[in-house]
mmCIF file of C-alpha atoms in Angstrom:
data_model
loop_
_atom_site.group_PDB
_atom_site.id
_atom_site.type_symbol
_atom_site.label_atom_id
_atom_site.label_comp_id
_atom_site.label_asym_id
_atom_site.label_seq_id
_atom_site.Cartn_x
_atom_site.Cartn_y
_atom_site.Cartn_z
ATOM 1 C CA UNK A 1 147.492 -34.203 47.563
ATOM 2 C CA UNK A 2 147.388 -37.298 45.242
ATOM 3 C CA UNK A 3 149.395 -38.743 42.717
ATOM 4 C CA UNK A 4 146.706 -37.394 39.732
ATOM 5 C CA UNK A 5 146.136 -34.059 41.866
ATOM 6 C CA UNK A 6 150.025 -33.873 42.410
ATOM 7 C CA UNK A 7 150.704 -34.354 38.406
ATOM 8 C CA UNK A 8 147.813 -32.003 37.877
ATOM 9 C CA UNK A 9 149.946 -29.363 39.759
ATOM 10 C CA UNK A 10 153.040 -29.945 38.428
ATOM 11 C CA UNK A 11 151.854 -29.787 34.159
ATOM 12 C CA UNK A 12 150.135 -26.926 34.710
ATOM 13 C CA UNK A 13 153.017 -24.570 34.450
ATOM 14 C CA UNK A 14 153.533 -24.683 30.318
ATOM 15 C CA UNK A 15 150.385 -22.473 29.472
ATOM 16 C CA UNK A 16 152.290 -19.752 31.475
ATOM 17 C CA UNK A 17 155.521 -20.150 30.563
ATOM 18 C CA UNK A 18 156.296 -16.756 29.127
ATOM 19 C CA UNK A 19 154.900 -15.665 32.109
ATOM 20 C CA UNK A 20 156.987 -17.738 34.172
ATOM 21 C CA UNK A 21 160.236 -17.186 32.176
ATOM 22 C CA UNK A 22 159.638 -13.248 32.928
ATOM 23 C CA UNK A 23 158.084 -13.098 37.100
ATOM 24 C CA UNK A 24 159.531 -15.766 38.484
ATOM 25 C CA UNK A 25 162.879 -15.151 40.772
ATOM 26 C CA UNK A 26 166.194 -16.301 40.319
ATOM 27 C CA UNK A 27 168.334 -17.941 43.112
ATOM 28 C CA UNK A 28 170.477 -16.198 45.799
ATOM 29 C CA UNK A 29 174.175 -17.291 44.453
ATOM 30 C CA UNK A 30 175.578 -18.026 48.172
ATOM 31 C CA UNK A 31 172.410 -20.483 48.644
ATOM 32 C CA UNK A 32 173.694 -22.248 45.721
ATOM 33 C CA UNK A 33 177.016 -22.251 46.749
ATOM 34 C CA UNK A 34 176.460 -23.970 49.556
ATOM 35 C CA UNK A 35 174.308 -26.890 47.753
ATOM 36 C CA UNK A 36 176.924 -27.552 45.530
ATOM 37 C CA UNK A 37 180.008 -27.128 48.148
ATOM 38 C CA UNK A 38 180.017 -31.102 48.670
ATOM 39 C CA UNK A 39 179.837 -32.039 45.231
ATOM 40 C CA UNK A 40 183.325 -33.855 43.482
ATOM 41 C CA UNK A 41 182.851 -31.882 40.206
ATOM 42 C CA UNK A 42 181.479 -29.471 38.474
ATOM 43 C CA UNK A 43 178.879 -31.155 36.589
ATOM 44 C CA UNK A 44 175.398 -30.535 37.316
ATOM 45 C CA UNK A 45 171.898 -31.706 36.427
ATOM 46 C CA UNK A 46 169.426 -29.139 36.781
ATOM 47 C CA UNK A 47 166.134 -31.833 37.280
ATOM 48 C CA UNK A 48 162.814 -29.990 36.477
ATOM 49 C CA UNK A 49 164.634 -27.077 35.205
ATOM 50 C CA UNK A 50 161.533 -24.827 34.090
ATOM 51 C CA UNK A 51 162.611 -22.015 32.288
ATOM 52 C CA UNK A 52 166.288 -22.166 33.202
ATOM 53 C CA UNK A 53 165.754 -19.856 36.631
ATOM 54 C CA UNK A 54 168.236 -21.800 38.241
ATOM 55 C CA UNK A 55 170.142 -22.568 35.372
ATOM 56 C CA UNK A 56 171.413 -19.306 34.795
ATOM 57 C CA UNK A 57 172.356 -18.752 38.441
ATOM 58 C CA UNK A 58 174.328 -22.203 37.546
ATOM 59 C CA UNK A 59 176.081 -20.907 34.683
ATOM 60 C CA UNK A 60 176.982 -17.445 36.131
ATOM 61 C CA UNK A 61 179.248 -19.849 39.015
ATOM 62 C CA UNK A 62 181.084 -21.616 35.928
ATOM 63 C CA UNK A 63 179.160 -25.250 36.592
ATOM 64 C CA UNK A 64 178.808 -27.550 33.822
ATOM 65 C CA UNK A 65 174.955 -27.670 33.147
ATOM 66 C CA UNK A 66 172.402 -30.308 31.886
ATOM 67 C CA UNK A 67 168.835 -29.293 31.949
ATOM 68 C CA UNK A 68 166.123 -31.561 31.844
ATOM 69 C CA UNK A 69 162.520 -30.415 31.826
ATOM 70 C CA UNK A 70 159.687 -32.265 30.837
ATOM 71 C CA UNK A 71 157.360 -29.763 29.801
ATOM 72 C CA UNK A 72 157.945 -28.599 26.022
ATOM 73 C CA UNK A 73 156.563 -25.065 26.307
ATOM 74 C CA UNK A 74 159.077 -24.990 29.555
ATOM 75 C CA UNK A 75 161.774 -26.184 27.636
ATOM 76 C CA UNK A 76 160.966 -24.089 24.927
ATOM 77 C CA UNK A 77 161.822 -21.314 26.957
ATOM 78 C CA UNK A 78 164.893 -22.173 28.650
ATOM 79 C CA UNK A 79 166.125 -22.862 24.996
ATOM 80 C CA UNK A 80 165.221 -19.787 24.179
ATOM 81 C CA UNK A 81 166.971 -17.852 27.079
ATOM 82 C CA UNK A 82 170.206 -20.080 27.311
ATOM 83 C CA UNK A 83 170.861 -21.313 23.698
ATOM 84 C CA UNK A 84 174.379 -22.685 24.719
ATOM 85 C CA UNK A 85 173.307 -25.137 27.741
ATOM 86 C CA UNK A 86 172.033 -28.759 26.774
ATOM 87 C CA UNK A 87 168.692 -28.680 27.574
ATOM 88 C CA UNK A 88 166.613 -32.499 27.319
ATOM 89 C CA UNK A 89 162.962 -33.256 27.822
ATOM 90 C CA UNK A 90 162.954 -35.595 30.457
ATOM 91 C CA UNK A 91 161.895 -35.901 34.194
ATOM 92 C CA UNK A 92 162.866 -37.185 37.709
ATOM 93 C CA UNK A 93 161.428 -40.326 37.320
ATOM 94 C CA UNK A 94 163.002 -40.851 33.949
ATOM 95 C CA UNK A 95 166.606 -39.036 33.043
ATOM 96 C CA UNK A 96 167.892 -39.330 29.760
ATOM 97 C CA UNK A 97 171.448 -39.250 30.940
ATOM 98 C CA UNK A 98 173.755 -41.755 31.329
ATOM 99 C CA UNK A 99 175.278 -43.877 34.808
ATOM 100 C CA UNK A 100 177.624 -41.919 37.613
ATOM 101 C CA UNK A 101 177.285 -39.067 34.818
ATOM 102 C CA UNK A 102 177.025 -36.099 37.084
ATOM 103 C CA UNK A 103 178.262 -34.974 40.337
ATOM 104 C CA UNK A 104 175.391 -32.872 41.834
ATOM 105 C CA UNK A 105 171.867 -32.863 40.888
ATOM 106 C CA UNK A 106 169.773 -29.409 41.629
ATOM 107 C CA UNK A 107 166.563 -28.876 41.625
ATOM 108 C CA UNK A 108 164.942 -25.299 42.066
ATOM 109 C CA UNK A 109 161.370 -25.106 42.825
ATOM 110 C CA UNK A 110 160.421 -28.566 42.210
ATOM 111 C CA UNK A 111 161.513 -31.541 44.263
ATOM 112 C CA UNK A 112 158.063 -31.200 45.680
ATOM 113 C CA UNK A 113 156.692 -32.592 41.837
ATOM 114 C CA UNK A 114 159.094 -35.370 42.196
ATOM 115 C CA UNK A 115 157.933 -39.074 42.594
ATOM 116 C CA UNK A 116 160.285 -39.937 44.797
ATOM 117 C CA UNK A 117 159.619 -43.630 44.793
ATOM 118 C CA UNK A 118 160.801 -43.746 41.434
ATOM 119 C CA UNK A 119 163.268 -40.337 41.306
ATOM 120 C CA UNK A 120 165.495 -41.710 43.716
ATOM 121 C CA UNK A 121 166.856 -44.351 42.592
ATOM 122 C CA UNK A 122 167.030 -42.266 39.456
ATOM 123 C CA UNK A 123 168.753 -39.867 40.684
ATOM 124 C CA UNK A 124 171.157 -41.965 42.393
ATOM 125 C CA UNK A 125 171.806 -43.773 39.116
ATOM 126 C CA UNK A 126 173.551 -40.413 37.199
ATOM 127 C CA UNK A 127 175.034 -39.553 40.250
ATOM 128 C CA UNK A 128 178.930 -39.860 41.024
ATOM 129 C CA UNK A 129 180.348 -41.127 43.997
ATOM 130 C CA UNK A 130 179.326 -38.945 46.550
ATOM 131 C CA UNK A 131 177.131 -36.928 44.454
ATOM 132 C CA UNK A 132 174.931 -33.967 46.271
ATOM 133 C CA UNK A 133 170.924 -33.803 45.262
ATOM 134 C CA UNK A 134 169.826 -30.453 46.587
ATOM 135 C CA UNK A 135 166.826 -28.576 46.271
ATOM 136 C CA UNK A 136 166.163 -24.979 46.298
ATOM 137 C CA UNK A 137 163.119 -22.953 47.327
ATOM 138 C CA UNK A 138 162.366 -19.044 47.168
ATOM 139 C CA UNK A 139 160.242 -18.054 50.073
ATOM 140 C CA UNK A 140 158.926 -14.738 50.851
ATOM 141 C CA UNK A 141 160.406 -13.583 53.980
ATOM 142 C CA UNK A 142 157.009 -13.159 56.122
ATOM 143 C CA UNK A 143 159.616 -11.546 58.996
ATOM 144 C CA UNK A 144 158.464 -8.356 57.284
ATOM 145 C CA UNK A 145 154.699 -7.461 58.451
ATOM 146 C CA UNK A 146 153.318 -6.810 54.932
ATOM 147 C CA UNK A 147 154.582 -10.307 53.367
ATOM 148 C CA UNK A 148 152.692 -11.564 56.182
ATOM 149 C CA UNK A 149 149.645 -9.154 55.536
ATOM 150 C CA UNK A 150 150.124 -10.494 51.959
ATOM 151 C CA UNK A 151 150.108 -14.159 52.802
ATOM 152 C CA UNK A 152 146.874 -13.873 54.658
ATOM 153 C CA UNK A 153 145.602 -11.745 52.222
ATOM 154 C CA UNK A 154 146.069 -14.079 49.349
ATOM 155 C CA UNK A 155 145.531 -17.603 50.496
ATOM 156 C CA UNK A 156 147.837 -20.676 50.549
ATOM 157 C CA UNK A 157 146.599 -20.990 46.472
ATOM 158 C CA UNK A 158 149.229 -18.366 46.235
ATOM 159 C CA UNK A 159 151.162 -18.423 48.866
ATOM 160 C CA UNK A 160 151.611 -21.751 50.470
ATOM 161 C CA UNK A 161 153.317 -23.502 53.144
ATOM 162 C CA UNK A 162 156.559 -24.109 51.465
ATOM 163 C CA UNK A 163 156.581 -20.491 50.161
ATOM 164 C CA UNK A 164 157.227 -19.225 53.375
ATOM 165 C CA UNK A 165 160.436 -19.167 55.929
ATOM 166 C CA UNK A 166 157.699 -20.542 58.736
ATOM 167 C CA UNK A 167 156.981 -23.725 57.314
ATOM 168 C CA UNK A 168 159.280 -24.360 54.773
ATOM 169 C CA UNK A 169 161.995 -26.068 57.028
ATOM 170 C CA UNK A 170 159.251 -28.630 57.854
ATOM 171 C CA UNK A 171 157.428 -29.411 54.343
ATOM 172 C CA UNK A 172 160.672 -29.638 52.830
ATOM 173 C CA UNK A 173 162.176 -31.950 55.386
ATOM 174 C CA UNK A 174 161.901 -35.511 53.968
ATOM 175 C CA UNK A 175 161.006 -34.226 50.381
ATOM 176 C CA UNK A 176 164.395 -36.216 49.363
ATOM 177 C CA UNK A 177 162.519 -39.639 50.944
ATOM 178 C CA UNK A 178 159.463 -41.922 49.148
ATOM 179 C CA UNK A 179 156.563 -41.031 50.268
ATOM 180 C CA UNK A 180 155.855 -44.385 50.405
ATOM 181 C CA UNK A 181 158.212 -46.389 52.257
ATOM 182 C CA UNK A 182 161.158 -47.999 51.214
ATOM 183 C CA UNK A 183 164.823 -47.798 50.949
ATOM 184 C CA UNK A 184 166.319 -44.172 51.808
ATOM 185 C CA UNK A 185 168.991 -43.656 48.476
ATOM 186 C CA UNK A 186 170.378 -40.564 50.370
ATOM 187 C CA UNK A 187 172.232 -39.329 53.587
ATOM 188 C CA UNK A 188 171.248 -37.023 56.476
ATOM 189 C CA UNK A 189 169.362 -33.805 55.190
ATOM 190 C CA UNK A 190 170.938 -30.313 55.972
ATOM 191 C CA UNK A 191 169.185 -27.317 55.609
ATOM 192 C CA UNK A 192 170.229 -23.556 55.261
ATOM 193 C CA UNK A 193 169.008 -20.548 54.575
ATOM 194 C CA UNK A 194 170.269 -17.392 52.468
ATOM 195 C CA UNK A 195 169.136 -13.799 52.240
ATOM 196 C CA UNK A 196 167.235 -13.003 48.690
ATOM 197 C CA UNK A 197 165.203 -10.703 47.233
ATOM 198 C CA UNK A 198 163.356 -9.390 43.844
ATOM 199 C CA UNK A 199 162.434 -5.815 42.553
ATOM 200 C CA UNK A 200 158.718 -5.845 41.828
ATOM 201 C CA UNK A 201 156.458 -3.169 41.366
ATOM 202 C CA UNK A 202 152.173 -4.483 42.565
ATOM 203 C CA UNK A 203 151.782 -5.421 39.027
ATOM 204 C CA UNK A 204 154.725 -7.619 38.665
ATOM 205 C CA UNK A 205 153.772 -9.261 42.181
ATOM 206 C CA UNK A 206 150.283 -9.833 41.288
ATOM 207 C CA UNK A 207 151.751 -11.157 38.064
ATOM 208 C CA UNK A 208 154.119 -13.483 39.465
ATOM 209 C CA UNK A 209 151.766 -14.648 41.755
ATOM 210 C CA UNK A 210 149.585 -15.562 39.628
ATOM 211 C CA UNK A 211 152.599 -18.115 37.707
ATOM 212 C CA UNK A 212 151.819 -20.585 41.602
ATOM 213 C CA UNK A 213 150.315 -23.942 40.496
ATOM 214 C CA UNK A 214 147.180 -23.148 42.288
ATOM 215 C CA UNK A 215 146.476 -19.684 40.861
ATOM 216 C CA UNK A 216 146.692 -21.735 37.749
ATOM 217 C CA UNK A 217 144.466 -24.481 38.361
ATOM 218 C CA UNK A 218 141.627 -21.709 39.714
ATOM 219 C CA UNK A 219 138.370 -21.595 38.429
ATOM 220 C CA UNK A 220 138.736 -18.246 36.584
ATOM 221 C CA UNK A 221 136.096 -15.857 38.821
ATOM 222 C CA UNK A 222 137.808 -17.346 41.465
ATOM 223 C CA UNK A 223 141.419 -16.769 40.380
ATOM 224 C CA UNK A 224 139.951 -13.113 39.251
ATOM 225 C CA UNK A 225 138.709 -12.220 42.329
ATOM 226 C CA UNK A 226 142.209 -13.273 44.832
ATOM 227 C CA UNK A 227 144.570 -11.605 42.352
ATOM 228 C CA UNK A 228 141.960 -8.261 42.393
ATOM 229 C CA UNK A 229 142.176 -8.480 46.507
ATOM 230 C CA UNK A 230 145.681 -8.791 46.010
ATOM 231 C CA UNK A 231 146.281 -5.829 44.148
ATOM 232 C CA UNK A 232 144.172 -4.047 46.553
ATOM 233 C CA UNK A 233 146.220 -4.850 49.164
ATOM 234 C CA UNK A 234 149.309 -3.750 47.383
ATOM 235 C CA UNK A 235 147.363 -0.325 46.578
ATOM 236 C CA UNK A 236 146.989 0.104 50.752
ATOM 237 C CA UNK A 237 150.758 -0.536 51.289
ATOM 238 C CA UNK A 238 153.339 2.471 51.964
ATOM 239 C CA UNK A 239 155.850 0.030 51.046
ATOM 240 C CA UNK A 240 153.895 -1.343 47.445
ATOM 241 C CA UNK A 241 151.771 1.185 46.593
ATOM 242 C CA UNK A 242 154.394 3.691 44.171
ATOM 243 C CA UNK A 243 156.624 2.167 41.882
ATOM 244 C CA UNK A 244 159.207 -0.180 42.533
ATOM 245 C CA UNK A 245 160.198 -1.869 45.871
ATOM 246 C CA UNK A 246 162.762 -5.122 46.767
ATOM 247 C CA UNK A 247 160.346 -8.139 47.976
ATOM 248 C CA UNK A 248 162.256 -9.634 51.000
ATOM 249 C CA UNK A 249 163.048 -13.559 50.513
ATOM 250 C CA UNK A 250 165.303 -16.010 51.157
ATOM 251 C CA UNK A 251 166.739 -19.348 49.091
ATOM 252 C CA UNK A 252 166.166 -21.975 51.332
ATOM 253 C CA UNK A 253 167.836 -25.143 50.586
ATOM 254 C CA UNK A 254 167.524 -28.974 51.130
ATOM 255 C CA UNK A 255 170.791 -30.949 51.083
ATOM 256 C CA UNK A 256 171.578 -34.467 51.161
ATOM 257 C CA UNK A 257 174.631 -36.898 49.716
ATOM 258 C CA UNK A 258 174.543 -39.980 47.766
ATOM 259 C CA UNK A 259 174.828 -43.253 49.690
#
């Protein structure tokens, strides 16, 4: 994907923000744990922060939050949902916060977006002294035989390569490095896994589905057409087909230190 394609991808998430705000999942609190274990403090910079999905989980654990989101009808929301966290319009390639000003920076759900070329050195500039950058991504545990059903049912538009436990380990690997050479800003990536999961009925699957990038971006008889062979296939389930049911995933998470 290119640069234009990539920022395509990335703005296309404010025309469903309600949407958003109300399908997509939170974050497993022991996956989040473990990003911030290596951090000196408690403040945190929640980079690309959405809705506030992974702010919340932050301010359940007692961190000291800063959002920054560049997408108003994004930021809208998360200001609506958590009036008492500082929430900035900004991005990863431009922070509106200060030097050595925080001492982890998360991201859940959208490192991917990130410029890294430019990001990382801003992201090393508001970090402390061996500050953490982490980021976090729900994937849909295809261990179970009808998330993988699902997956091949509903095309990588959906359900993509990160958005698995198969291949997210790999795409997610170097997604703290420029993808275009350069200086590395950060340390030796670790990566872990936690147990998740979300109670959806088909409707609210099919509905958060349909808040992916590439659902989005689809041609509308197109983007019609997956989400109706979608629902089929969650009308054919024993496990989907009658009210509500606990989608297996996992928080998998990306973890490197300041140099």
């Amino acid at each position: 994907m290119d640069r234009d394609e990539l920022l395509l991808h990335a703005s296309s998430f404010g025309a469903a923000a309600v949407a958003y705000d109300e399908h997509r999942p939170d974050y497993a609190q022991a996956a989040v744990r473990w990003a911030l274990k290596p951090a000196p403090g408690p403040r945190v910079l929640d980079l690309g922060a959405g809705t506030g999905k992974l702010t919340s989980t932050l301010v359940t654990l007692g961190a000291e939050v800063i959002a920054v989101e560049p997408d108003p009808a994004m930021l809208t929301e998360l200001r609506r949902s958590l009036p008492d966290v500082r929430a900035l319009s900004g991005s990863a390639e431009a922070i509106p916060l200060p030097d050595a000003s925080v001492d982890a920076v998360l991201a859940g759900n959208a490192m991917h977006w990130f410029d890294m070329a430019v990001a990382g050195p801003e992201i090393a500039r508001v970090l402390a002294p061996n500050g953490v950058l982490a980021g976090l991504w729900n994937v849909m545990d295809d261990g179970a035989e009808w998330v993988a059903g699902l997956a091949r049912v509903s095309g990588t538009a959906a359900i993509g390569p990160r958005d698995t436990p198969t291949s997210w380990r790999a795409e997610t690997a170097d997604m703290h490095l420029p993808k275009c050479g350069g200086a590395a800003r950060f340390g030796s990536p670790e990566q872990a896994e936690f147990p998740h999961g979300q109670r959806r009925t088909a409707d609210s699957l099919v509905a958060t589905l349909a808040t992916r990038a590439g659902m989005l971006l689809m041609p509308e008889q197109e983007r019609d057409a997956t989400l109706a062979r979608i629902r089929a296939f969650l009308a054919h389930r024993p496990e989907t087909a009658r009210g509500e049911f606990t989608l297996p995933m996992l928080t998998g998470v990306l973890r490197v230190g300041r140099l």
